[in-house]
PDB file of C-alpha atoms in Angstrom:
ATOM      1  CA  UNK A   1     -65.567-204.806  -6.570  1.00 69.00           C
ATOM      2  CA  UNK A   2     -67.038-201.680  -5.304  1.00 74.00           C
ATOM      3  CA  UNK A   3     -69.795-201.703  -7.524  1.00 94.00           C
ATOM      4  CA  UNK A   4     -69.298-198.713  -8.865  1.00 97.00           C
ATOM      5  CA  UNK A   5     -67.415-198.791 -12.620  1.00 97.00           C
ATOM      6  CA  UNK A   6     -65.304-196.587 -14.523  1.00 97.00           C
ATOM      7  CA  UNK A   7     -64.231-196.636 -18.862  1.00 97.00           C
ATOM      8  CA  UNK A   8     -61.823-196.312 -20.394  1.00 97.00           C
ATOM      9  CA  UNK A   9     -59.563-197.102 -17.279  1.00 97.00           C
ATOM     10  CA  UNK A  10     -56.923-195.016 -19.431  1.00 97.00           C
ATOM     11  CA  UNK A  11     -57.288-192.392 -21.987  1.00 97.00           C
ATOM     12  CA  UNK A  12     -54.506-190.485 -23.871  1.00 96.00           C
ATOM     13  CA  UNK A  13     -55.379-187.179 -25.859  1.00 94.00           C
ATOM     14  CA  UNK A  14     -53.955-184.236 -27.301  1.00 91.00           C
ATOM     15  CA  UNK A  15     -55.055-180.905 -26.426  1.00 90.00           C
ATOM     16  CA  UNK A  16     -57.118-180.292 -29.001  1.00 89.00           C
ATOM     17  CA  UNK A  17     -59.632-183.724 -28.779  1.00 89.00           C
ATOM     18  CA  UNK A  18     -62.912-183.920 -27.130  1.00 94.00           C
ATOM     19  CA  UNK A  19     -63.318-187.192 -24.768  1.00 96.00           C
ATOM     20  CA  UNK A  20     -65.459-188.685 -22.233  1.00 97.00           C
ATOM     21  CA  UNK A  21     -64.948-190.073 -18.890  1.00 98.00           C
ATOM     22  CA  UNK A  22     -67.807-192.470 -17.784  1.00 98.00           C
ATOM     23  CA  UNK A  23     -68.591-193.404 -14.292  1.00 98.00           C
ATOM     24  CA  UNK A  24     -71.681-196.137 -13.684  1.00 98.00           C
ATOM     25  CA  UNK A  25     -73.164-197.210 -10.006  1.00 97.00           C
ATOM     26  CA  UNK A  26     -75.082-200.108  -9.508  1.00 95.00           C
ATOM     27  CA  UNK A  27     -75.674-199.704  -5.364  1.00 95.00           C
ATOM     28  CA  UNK A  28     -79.109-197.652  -5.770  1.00 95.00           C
ATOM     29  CA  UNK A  29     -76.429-194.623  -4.526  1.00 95.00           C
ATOM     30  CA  UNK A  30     -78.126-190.557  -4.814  1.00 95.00           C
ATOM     31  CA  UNK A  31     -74.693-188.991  -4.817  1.00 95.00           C
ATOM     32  CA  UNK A  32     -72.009-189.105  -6.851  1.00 96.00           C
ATOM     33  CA  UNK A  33     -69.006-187.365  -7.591  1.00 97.00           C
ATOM     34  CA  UNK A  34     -65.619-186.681  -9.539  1.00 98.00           C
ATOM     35  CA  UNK A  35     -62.446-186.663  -7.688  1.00 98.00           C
ATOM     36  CA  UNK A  36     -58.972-185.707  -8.946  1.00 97.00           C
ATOM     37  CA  UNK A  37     -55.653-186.931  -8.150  1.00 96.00           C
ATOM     38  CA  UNK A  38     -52.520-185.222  -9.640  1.00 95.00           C
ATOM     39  CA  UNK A  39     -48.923-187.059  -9.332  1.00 89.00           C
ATOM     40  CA  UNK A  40     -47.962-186.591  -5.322  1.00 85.00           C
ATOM     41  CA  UNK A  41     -51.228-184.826  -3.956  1.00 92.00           C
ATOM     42  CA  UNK A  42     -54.227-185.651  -2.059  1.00 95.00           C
ATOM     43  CA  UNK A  43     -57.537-186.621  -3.790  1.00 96.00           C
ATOM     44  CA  UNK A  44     -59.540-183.337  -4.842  1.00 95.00           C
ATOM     45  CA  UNK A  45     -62.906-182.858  -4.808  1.00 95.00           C
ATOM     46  CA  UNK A  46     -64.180-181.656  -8.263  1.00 97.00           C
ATOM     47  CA  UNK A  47     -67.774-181.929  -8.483  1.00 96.00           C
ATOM     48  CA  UNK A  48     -70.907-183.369  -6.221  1.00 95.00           C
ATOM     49  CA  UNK A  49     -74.370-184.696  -7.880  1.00 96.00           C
ATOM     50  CA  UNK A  50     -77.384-184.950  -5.276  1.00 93.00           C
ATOM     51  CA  UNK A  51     -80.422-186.458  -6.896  1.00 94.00           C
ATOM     52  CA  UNK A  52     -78.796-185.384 -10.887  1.00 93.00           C
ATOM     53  CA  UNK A  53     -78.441-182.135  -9.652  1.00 93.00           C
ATOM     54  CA  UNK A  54     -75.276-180.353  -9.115  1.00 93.00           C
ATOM     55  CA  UNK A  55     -74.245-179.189  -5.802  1.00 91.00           C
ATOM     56  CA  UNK A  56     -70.589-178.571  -5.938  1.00 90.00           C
ATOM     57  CA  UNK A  57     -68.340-177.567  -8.161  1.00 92.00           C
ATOM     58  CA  UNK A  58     -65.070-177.178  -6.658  1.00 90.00           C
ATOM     59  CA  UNK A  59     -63.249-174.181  -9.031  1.00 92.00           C
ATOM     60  CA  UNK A  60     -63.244-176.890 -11.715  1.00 96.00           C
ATOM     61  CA  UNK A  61     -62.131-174.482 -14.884  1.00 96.00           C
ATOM     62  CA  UNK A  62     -64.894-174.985 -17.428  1.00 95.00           C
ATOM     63  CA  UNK A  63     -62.735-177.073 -19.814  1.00 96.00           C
ATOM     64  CA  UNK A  64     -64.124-179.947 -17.504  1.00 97.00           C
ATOM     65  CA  UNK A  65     -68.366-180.758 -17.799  1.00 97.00           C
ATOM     66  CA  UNK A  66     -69.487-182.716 -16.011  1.00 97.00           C
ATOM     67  CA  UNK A  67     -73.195-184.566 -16.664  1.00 97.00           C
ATOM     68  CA  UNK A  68     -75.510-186.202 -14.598  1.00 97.00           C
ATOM     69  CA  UNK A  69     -78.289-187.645 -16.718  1.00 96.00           C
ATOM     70  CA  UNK A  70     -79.494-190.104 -13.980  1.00 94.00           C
ATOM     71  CA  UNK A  71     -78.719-190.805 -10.441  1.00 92.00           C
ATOM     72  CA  UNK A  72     -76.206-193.911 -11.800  1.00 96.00           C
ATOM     73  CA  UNK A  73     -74.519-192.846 -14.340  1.00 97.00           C
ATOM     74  CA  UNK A  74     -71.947-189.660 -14.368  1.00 98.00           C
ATOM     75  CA  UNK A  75     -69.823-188.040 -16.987  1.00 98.00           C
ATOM     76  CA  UNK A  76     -66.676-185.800 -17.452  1.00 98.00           C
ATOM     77  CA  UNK A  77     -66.348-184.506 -20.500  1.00 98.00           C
ATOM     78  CA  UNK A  78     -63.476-182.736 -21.892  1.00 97.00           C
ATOM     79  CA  UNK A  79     -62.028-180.412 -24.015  1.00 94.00           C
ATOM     80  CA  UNK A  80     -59.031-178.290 -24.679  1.00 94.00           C
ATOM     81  CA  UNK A  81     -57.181-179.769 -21.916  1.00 94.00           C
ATOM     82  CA  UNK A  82     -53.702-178.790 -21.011  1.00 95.00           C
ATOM     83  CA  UNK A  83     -50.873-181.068 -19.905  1.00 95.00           C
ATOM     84  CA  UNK A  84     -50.881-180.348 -16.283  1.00 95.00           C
ATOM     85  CA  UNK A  85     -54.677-182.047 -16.262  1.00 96.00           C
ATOM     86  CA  UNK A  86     -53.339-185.468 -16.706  1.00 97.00           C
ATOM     87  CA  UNK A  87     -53.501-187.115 -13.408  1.00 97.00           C
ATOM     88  CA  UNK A  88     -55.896-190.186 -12.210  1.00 97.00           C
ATOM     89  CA  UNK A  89     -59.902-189.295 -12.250  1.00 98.00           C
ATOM     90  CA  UNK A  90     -61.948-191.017  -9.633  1.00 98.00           C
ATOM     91  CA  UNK A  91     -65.860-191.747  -9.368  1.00 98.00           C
ATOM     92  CA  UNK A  92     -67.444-192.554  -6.419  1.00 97.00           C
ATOM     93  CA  UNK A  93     -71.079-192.734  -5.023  1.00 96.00           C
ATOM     94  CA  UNK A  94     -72.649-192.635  -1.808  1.00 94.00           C
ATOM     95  CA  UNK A  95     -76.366-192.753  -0.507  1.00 93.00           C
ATOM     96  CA  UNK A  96     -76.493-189.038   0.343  1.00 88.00           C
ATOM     97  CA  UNK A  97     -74.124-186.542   1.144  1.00 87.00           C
ATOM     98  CA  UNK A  98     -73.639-186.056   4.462  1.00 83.00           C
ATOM     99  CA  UNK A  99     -70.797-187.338   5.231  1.00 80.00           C
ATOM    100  CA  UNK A 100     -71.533-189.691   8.093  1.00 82.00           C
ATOM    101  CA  UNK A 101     -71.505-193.446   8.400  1.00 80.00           C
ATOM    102  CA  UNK A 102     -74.686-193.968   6.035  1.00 81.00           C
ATOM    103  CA  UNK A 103     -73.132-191.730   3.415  1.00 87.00           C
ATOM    104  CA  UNK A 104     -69.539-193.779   2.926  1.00 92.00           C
ATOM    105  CA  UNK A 105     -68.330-192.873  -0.090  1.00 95.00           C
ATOM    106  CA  UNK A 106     -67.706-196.036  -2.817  1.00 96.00           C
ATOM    107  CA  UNK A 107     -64.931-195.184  -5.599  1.00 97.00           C
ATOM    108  CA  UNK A 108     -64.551-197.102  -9.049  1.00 97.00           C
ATOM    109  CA  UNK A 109     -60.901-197.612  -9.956  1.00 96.00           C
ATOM    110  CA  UNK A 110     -60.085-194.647 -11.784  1.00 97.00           C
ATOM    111  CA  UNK A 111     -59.262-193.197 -14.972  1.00 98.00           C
ATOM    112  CA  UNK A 112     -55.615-192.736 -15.953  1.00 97.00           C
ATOM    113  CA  UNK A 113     -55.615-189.445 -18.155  1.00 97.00           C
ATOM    114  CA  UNK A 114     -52.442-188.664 -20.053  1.00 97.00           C
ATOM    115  CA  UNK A 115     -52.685-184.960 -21.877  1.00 96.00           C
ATOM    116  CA  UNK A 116     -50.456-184.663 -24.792  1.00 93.00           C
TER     117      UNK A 116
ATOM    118  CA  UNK B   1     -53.401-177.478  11.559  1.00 55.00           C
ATOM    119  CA  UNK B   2     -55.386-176.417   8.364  1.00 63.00           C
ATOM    120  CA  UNK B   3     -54.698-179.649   6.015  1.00 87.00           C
ATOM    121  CA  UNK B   4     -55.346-183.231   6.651  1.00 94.00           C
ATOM    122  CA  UNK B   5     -51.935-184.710   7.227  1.00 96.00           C
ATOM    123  CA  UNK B   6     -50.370-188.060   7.424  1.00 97.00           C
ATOM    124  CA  UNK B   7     -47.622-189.770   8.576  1.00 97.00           C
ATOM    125  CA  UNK B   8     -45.303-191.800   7.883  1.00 97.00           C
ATOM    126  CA  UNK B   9     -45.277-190.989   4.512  1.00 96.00           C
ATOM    127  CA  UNK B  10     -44.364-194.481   3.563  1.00 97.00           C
ATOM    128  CA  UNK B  11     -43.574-197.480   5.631  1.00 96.00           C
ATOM    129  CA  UNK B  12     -42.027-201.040   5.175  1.00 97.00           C
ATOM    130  CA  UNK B  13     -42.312-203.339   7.753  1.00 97.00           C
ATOM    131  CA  UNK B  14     -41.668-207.439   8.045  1.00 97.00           C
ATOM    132  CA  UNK B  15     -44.365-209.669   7.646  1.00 97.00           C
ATOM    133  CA  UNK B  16     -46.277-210.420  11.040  1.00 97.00           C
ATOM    134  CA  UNK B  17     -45.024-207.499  12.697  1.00 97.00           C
ATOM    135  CA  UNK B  18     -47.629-205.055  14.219  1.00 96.00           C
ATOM    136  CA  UNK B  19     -47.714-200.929  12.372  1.00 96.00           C
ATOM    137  CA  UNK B  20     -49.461-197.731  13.353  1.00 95.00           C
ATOM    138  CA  UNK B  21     -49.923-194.680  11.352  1.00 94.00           C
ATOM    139  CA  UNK B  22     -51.101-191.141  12.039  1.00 98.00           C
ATOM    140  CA  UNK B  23     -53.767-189.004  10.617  1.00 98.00           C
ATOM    141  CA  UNK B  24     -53.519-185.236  11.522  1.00 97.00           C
ATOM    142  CA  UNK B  25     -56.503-182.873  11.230  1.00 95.00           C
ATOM    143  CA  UNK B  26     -57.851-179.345  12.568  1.00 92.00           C
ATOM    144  CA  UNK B  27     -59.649-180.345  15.971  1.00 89.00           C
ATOM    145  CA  UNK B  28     -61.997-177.048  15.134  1.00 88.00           C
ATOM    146  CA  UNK B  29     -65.477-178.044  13.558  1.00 88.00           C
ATOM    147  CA  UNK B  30     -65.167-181.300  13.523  1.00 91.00           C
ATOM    148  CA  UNK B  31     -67.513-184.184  12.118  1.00 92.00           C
ATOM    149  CA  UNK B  32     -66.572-187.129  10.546  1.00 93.00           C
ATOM    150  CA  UNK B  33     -63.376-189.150   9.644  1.00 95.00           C
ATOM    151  CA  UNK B  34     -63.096-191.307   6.789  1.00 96.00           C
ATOM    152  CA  UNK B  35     -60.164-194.343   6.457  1.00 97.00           C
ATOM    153  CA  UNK B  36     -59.751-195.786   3.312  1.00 98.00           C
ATOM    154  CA  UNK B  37     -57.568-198.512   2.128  1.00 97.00           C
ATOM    155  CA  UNK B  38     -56.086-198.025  -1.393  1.00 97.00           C
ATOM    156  CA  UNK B  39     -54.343-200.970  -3.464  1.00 96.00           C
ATOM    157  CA  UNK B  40     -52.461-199.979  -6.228  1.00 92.00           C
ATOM    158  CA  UNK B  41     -54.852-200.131  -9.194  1.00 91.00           C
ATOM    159  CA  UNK B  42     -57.707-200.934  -7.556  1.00 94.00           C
ATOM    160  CA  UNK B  43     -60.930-199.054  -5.917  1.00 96.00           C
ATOM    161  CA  UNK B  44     -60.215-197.068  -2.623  1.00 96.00           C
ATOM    162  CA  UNK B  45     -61.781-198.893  -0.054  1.00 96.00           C
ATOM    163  CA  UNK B  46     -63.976-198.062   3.218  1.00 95.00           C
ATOM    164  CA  UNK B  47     -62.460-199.118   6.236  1.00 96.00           C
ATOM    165  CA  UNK B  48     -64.083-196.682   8.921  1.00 95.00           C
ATOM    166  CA  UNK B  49     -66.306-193.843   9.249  1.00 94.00           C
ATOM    167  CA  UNK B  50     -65.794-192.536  12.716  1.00 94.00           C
ATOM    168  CA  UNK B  51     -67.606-189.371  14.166  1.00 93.00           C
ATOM    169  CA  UNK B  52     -67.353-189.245  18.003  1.00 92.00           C
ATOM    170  CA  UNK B  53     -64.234-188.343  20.408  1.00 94.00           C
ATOM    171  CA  UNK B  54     -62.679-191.792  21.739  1.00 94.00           C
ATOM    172  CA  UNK B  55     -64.206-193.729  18.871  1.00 94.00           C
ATOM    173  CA  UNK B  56     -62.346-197.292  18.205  1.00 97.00           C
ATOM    174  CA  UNK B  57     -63.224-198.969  15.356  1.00 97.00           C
ATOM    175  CA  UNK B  58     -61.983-202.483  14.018  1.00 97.00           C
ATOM    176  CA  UNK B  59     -62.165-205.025  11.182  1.00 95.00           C
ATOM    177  CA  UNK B  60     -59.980-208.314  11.463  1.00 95.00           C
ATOM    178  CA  UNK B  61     -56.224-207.028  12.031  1.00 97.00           C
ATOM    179  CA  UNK B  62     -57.128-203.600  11.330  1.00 97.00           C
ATOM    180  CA  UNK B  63     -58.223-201.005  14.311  1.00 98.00           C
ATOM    181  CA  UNK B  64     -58.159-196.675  14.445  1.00 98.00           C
ATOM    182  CA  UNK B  65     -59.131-194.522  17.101  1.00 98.00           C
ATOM    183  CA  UNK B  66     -60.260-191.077  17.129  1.00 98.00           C
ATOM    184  CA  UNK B  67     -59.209-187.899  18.993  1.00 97.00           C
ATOM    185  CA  UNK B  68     -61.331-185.287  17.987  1.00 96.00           C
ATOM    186  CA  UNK B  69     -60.066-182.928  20.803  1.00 95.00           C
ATOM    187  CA  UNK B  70     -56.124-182.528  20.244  1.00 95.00           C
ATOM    188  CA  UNK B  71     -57.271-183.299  16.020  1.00 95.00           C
ATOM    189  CA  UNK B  72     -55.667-186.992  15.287  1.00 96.00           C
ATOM    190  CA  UNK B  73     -56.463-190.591  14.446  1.00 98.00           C
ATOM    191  CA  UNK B  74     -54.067-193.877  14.739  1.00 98.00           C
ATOM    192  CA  UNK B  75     -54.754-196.832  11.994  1.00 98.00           C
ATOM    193  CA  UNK B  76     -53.571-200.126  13.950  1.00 98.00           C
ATOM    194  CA  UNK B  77     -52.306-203.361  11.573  1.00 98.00           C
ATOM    195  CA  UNK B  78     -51.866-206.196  13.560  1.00 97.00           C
ATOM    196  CA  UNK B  79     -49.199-208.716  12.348  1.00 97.00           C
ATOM    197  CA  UNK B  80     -49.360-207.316   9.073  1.00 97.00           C
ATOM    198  CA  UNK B  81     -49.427-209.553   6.305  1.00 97.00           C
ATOM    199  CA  UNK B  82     -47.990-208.862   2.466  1.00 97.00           C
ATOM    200  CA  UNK B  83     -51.871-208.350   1.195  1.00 96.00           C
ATOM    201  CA  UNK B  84     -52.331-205.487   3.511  1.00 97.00           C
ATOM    202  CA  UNK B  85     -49.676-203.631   1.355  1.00 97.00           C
ATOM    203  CA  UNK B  86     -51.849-200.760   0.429  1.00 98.00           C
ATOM    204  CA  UNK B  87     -51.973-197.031   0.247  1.00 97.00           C
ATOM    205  CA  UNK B  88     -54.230-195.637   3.355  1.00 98.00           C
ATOM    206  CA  UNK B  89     -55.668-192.336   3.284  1.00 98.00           C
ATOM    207  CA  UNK B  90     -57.866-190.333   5.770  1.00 97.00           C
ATOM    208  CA  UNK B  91     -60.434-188.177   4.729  1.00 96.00           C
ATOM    209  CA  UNK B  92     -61.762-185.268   7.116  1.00 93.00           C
ATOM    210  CA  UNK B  93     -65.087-183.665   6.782  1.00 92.00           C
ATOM    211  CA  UNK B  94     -65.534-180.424   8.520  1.00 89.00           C
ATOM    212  CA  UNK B  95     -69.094-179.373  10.241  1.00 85.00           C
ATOM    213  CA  UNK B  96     -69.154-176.239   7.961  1.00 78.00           C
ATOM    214  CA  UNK B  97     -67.927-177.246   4.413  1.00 75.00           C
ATOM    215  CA  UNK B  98     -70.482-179.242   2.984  1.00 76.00           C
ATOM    216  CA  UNK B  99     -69.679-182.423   4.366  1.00 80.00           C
ATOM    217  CA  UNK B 100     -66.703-182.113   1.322  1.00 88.00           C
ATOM    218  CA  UNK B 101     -63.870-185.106   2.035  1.00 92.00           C
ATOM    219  CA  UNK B 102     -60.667-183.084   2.268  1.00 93.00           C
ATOM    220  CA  UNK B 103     -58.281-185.904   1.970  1.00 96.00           C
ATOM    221  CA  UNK B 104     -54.767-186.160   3.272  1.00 96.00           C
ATOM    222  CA  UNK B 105     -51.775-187.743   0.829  1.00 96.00           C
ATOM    223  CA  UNK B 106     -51.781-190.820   2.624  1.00 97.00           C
ATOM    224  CA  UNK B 107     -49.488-193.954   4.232  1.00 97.00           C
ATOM    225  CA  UNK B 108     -48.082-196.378   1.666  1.00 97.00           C
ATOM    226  CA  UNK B 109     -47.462-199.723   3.295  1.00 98.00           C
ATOM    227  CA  UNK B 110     -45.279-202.350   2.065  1.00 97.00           C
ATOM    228  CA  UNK B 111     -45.457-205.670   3.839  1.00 97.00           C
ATOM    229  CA  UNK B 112     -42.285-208.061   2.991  1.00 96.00           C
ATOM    230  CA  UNK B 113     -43.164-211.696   2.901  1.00 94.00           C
TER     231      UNK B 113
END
Protein backbone atom coordinates (compact mmCIF):
# COMPACT_ATOMS: atom_id res chain seq x y z
CA UNK A 1 0.00 0.00 0.00
CA UNK A 2 1.06 3.38 -0.99
CA UNK A 3 -0.82 5.05 1.50
CA UNK A 4 -2.54 7.04 -0.51
CA UNK A 5 -6.45 5.73 -1.32
CA UNK A 6 -8.82 6.09 -4.00
CA UNK A 7 -13.21 5.30 -4.11
CA UNK A 8 -15.03 4.01 -5.93
CA UNK A 9 -12.12 2.04 -7.68
CA UNK A 10 -14.78 1.98 -10.66
CA UNK A 11 -17.56 4.20 -11.59
CA UNK A 12 -19.95 3.91 -14.61
CA UNK A 13 -22.19 7.00 -15.66
CA UNK A 14 -24.11 8.37 -18.34
CA UNK A 15 -23.50 11.67 -19.68
CA UNK A 16 -25.88 13.39 -18.06
CA UNK A 17 -24.99 12.30 -14.04
CA UNK A 18 -22.97 14.23 -11.65
CA UNK A 19 -20.22 11.98 -9.70
CA UNK A 20 -17.31 12.20 -7.53
CA UNK A 21 -13.91 10.86 -7.60
CA UNK A 22 -12.23 10.80 -4.09
CA UNK A 23 -8.59 10.63 -3.46
CA UNK A 24 -7.33 10.45 0.51
CA UNK A 25 -3.41 10.61 1.73
CA UNK A 26 -2.37 9.56 4.92
CA UNK A 27 1.74 10.33 4.47
CA UNK A 28 1.49 14.07 5.92
CA UNK A 29 2.07 14.78 1.79
CA UNK A 30 1.51 19.00 0.64
CA UNK A 31 0.95 18.08 -2.97
CA UNK A 32 -1.35 16.27 -4.65
CA UNK A 33 -2.61 15.73 -7.92
CA UNK A 34 -4.99 14.11 -10.65
CA UNK A 35 -3.52 12.17 -13.40
CA UNK A 36 -5.26 10.72 -16.47
CA UNK A 37 -4.71 7.70 -18.41
CA UNK A 38 -6.72 7.04 -21.64
CA UNK A 39 -6.61 3.37 -23.34
CA UNK A 40 -2.81 3.21 -25.00
CA UNK A 41 -1.30 6.65 -23.78
CA UNK A 42 1.00 7.92 -21.26
CA UNK A 43 -0.23 9.21 -17.84
CA UNK A 44 -1.42 13.00 -18.15
CA UNK A 45 -1.06 15.48 -15.85
CA UNK A 46 -4.47 17.15 -15.06
CA UNK A 47 -4.25 19.18 -12.08
CA UNK A 48 -1.50 20.06 -9.13
CA UNK A 49 -2.60 21.16 -5.38
CA UNK A 50 0.33 22.90 -3.31
CA UNK A 51 -0.75 23.60 0.22
CA UNK A 52 -5.00 23.34 -1.06
CA UNK A 53 -4.19 25.67 -3.53
CA UNK A 54 -4.22 25.09 -7.16
CA UNK A 55 -1.19 25.42 -9.20
CA UNK A 56 -1.81 23.61 -12.38
CA UNK A 57 -4.37 22.94 -14.38
CA UNK A 58 -3.29 21.23 -17.38
CA UNK A 59 -6.18 22.38 -20.26
CA UNK A 60 -8.52 20.21 -18.17
CA UNK A 61 -12.05 21.33 -20.01
CA UNK A 62 -14.19 22.62 -17.16
CA UNK A 63 -16.55 19.60 -17.16
CA UNK A 64 -13.79 18.27 -14.69
CA UNK A 65 -13.51 20.29 -10.87
CA UNK A 66 -11.40 19.50 -9.08
CA UNK A 67 -11.42 20.36 -4.98
CA UNK A 68 -8.94 20.57 -2.51
CA UNK A 69 -10.55 21.15 0.86
CA UNK A 70 -7.44 20.04 2.87
CA UNK A 71 -3.95 19.07 2.14
CA UNK A 72 -5.22 15.05 2.33
CA UNK A 73 -8.03 14.78 0.78
CA UNK A 74 -8.71 15.65 -3.17
CA UNK A 75 -11.72 15.54 -5.39
CA UNK A 76 -12.79 15.30 -9.12
CA UNK A 77 -15.98 16.05 -9.69
CA UNK A 78 -17.88 15.60 -12.78
CA UNK A 79 -20.40 16.47 -14.99
CA UNK A 80 -21.63 16.24 -18.50
CA UNK A 81 -18.94 13.98 -19.46
CA UNK A 82 -18.55 12.58 -22.89
CA UNK A 83 -17.51 9.05 -23.84
CA UNK A 84 -14.02 9.69 -24.86
CA UNK A 85 -13.38 10.74 -20.88
CA UNK A 86 -13.58 7.23 -19.74
CA UNK A 87 -10.12 6.11 -19.12
CA UNK A 88 -8.32 5.24 -15.57
CA UNK A 89 -8.01 8.44 -13.02
CA UNK A 90 -5.00 8.43 -10.80
CA UNK A 91 -4.22 10.31 -7.37
CA UNK A 92 -1.04 10.73 -6.12
CA UNK A 93 0.77 12.89 -3.42
CA UNK A 94 4.10 14.01 -2.78
CA UNK A 95 5.82 16.27 -0.05
CA UNK A 96 6.25 19.27 -2.37
CA UNK A 97 6.49 19.74 -5.86
CA UNK A 98 9.65 19.88 -7.06
CA UNK A 99 10.24 17.12 -8.59
CA UNK A 100 13.42 15.80 -7.03
CA UNK A 101 14.15 12.86 -4.78
CA UNK A 102 12.23 14.40 -1.63
CA UNK A 103 9.21 15.12 -3.79
CA UNK A 104 8.56 11.27 -5.23
CA UNK A 105 5.34 11.16 -6.24
CA UNK A 106 2.94 8.25 -4.34
CA UNK A 107 -0.21 7.12 -6.57
CA UNK A 108 -3.44 5.32 -5.14
CA UNK A 109 -4.68 2.62 -7.49
CA UNK A 110 -6.92 4.39 -9.66
CA UNK A 111 -10.32 4.94 -10.68
CA UNK A 112 -11.75 3.00 -13.63
CA UNK A 113 -14.30 5.53 -15.30
CA UNK A 114 -16.62 4.11 -17.93
CA UNK A 115 -18.81 7.12 -19.74
CA UNK A 116 -21.97 5.90 -21.18
CA UNK B 1 13.42 14.04 -29.09
CA UNK B 2 10.37 16.05 -27.70
CA UNK B 3 8.34 13.05 -25.87
CA UNK B 4 9.45 10.68 -23.27
CA UNK B 5 9.81 7.40 -25.08
CA UNK B 6 10.21 3.81 -24.26
CA UNK B 7 11.23 0.78 -25.51
CA UNK B 8 10.52 -2.27 -25.94
CA UNK B 9 7.10 -1.71 -25.93
CA UNK B 10 6.46 -5.03 -24.33
CA UNK B 11 8.75 -7.82 -23.42
CA UNK B 12 8.53 -11.57 -22.35
CA UNK B 13 11.37 -13.14 -21.12
CA UNK B 14 12.06 -16.73 -19.14
CA UNK B 15 12.22 -16.79 -15.62
CA UNK B 16 15.87 -16.11 -14.22
CA UNK B 17 17.03 -14.59 -17.25
CA UNK B 18 18.55 -11.02 -16.99
CA UNK B 19 16.26 -7.79 -19.17
CA UNK B 20 17.06 -4.18 -19.95
CA UNK B 21 14.79 -1.55 -21.15
CA UNK B 22 15.20 1.96 -22.53
CA UNK B 23 13.85 5.26 -21.56
CA UNK B 24 14.28 8.06 -24.22
CA UNK B 25 14.06 11.77 -23.32
CA UNK B 26 15.13 15.39 -24.67
CA UNK B 27 18.80 15.80 -23.20
CA UNK B 28 17.86 19.82 -23.29
CA UNK B 29 16.81 21.19 -19.74
CA UNK B 30 17.11 18.46 -17.97
CA UNK B 31 16.31 17.65 -14.16
CA UNK B 32 14.99 14.74 -12.82
CA UNK B 33 13.98 11.15 -13.90
CA UNK B 34 11.37 9.23 -12.34
CA UNK B 35 11.06 5.03 -12.68
CA UNK B 36 8.08 3.58 -11.61
CA UNK B 37 6.97 0.07 -11.43
CA UNK B 38 3.28 -0.55 -12.31
CA UNK B 39 1.37 -3.97 -11.52
CA UNK B 40 -1.68 -4.43 -13.14
CA UNK B 41 -4.32 -3.11 -10.73
CA UNK B 42 -2.29 -1.92 -8.29
CA UNK B 43 -0.53 1.59 -7.22
CA UNK B 44 2.42 2.76 -9.52
CA UNK B 45 5.33 2.37 -7.60
CA UNK B 46 8.72 4.45 -6.93
CA UNK B 47 11.65 2.74 -7.93
CA UNK B 48 14.20 5.70 -8.60
CA UNK B 49 14.45 9.31 -8.69
CA UNK B 50 17.67 10.08 -10.44
CA UNK B 51 18.94 13.71 -11.22
CA UNK B 52 22.68 13.72 -12.10
CA UNK B 53 24.61 12.52 -15.44
CA UNK B 54 26.14 8.88 -14.73
CA UNK B 55 23.70 8.27 -11.90
CA UNK B 56 23.24 4.32 -11.04
CA UNK B 57 20.72 3.51 -8.88
CA UNK B 58 19.66 -0.04 -7.46
CA UNK B 59 17.17 -1.96 -5.30
CA UNK B 60 17.58 -5.89 -5.01
CA UNK B 61 17.57 -7.22 -8.79
CA UNK B 62 16.59 -4.00 -10.09
CA UNK B 63 19.36 -1.23 -11.32
CA UNK B 64 18.99 2.11 -14.05
CA UNK B 65 21.48 4.44 -15.05
CA UNK B 66 21.24 7.84 -16.30
CA UNK B 67 22.60 9.69 -19.37
CA UNK B 68 21.54 13.04 -19.18
CA UNK B 69 23.91 14.14 -22.06
CA UNK B 70 22.87 11.97 -25.26
CA UNK B 71 18.92 12.01 -23.23
CA UNK B 72 18.44 8.11 -22.07
CA UNK B 73 18.11 5.79 -19.11
CA UNK B 74 18.51 1.73 -18.98
CA UNK B 75 16.21 -0.20 -16.20
CA UNK B 76 18.38 -3.47 -15.39
CA UNK B 77 16.26 -6.83 -14.00
CA UNK B 78 18.50 -9.27 -12.91
CA UNK B 79 17.29 -12.93 -13.22
CA UNK B 80 13.92 -11.80 -13.44
CA UNK B 81 11.45 -13.56 -11.58
CA UNK B 82 7.42 -13.99 -12.50
CA UNK B 83 6.54 -11.19 -9.62
CA UNK B 84 8.55 -8.62 -11.39
CA UNK B 85 5.91 -8.88 -14.24
CA UNK B 86 4.91 -5.30 -14.19
CA UNK B 87 4.32 -2.32 -16.36
CA UNK B 88 7.49 0.24 -15.97
CA UNK B 89 7.20 3.72 -16.88
CA UNK B 90 9.67 6.70 -16.81
CA UNK B 91 8.68 9.97 -15.99
CA UNK B 92 10.86 13.11 -17.14
CA UNK B 93 10.72 16.44 -15.50
CA UNK B 94 12.11 19.28 -17.43
CA UNK B 95 14.09 22.36 -15.60
CA UNK B 96 11.49 24.80 -17.12
CA UNK B 97 7.96 23.17 -16.89
CA UNK B 98 7.07 23.19 -13.46
CA UNK B 99 8.70 20.23 -12.34
CA UNK B 100 5.33 18.56 -14.35
CA UNK B 101 6.06 14.46 -14.80
CA UNK B 102 5.70 14.04 -18.56
CA UNK B 103 5.46 10.34 -18.62
CA UNK B 104 6.38 7.97 -21.38
CA UNK B 105 3.82 4.81 -22.32
CA UNK B 106 5.94 2.45 -20.71
CA UNK B 107 7.63 -1.40 -20.80
CA UNK B 108 5.22 -4.22 -19.99
CA UNK B 109 7.14 -7.18 -18.67
CA UNK B 110 5.98 -10.62 -18.54
CA UNK B 111 8.13 -13.06 -16.64
CA UNK B 112 7.21 -16.93 -17.48
CA UNK B 113 7.63 -19.21 -14.55
Amino acid sequence: ETGVTQTPRHLVMGMTNKKSLKCEQHLGHNAMYWYKQSAKKPLELMFVYNFKEQTENNSVPSRFSPECPNSSHLFLHLHTLQPEDSALYLCASSQGVGGGVSDTQYFGPGTRLTVL
Amino acid sequence: ILNVEQSPQSLHVQEGDSTNFTCSFPSSNFYALHWYRWETAKSPEALFVMTLNGDEKKKGRISATLNTKEGYSYLYIKGSQPEDSATYLCAFIRVDSSYKLIFGSGTRLLVRP
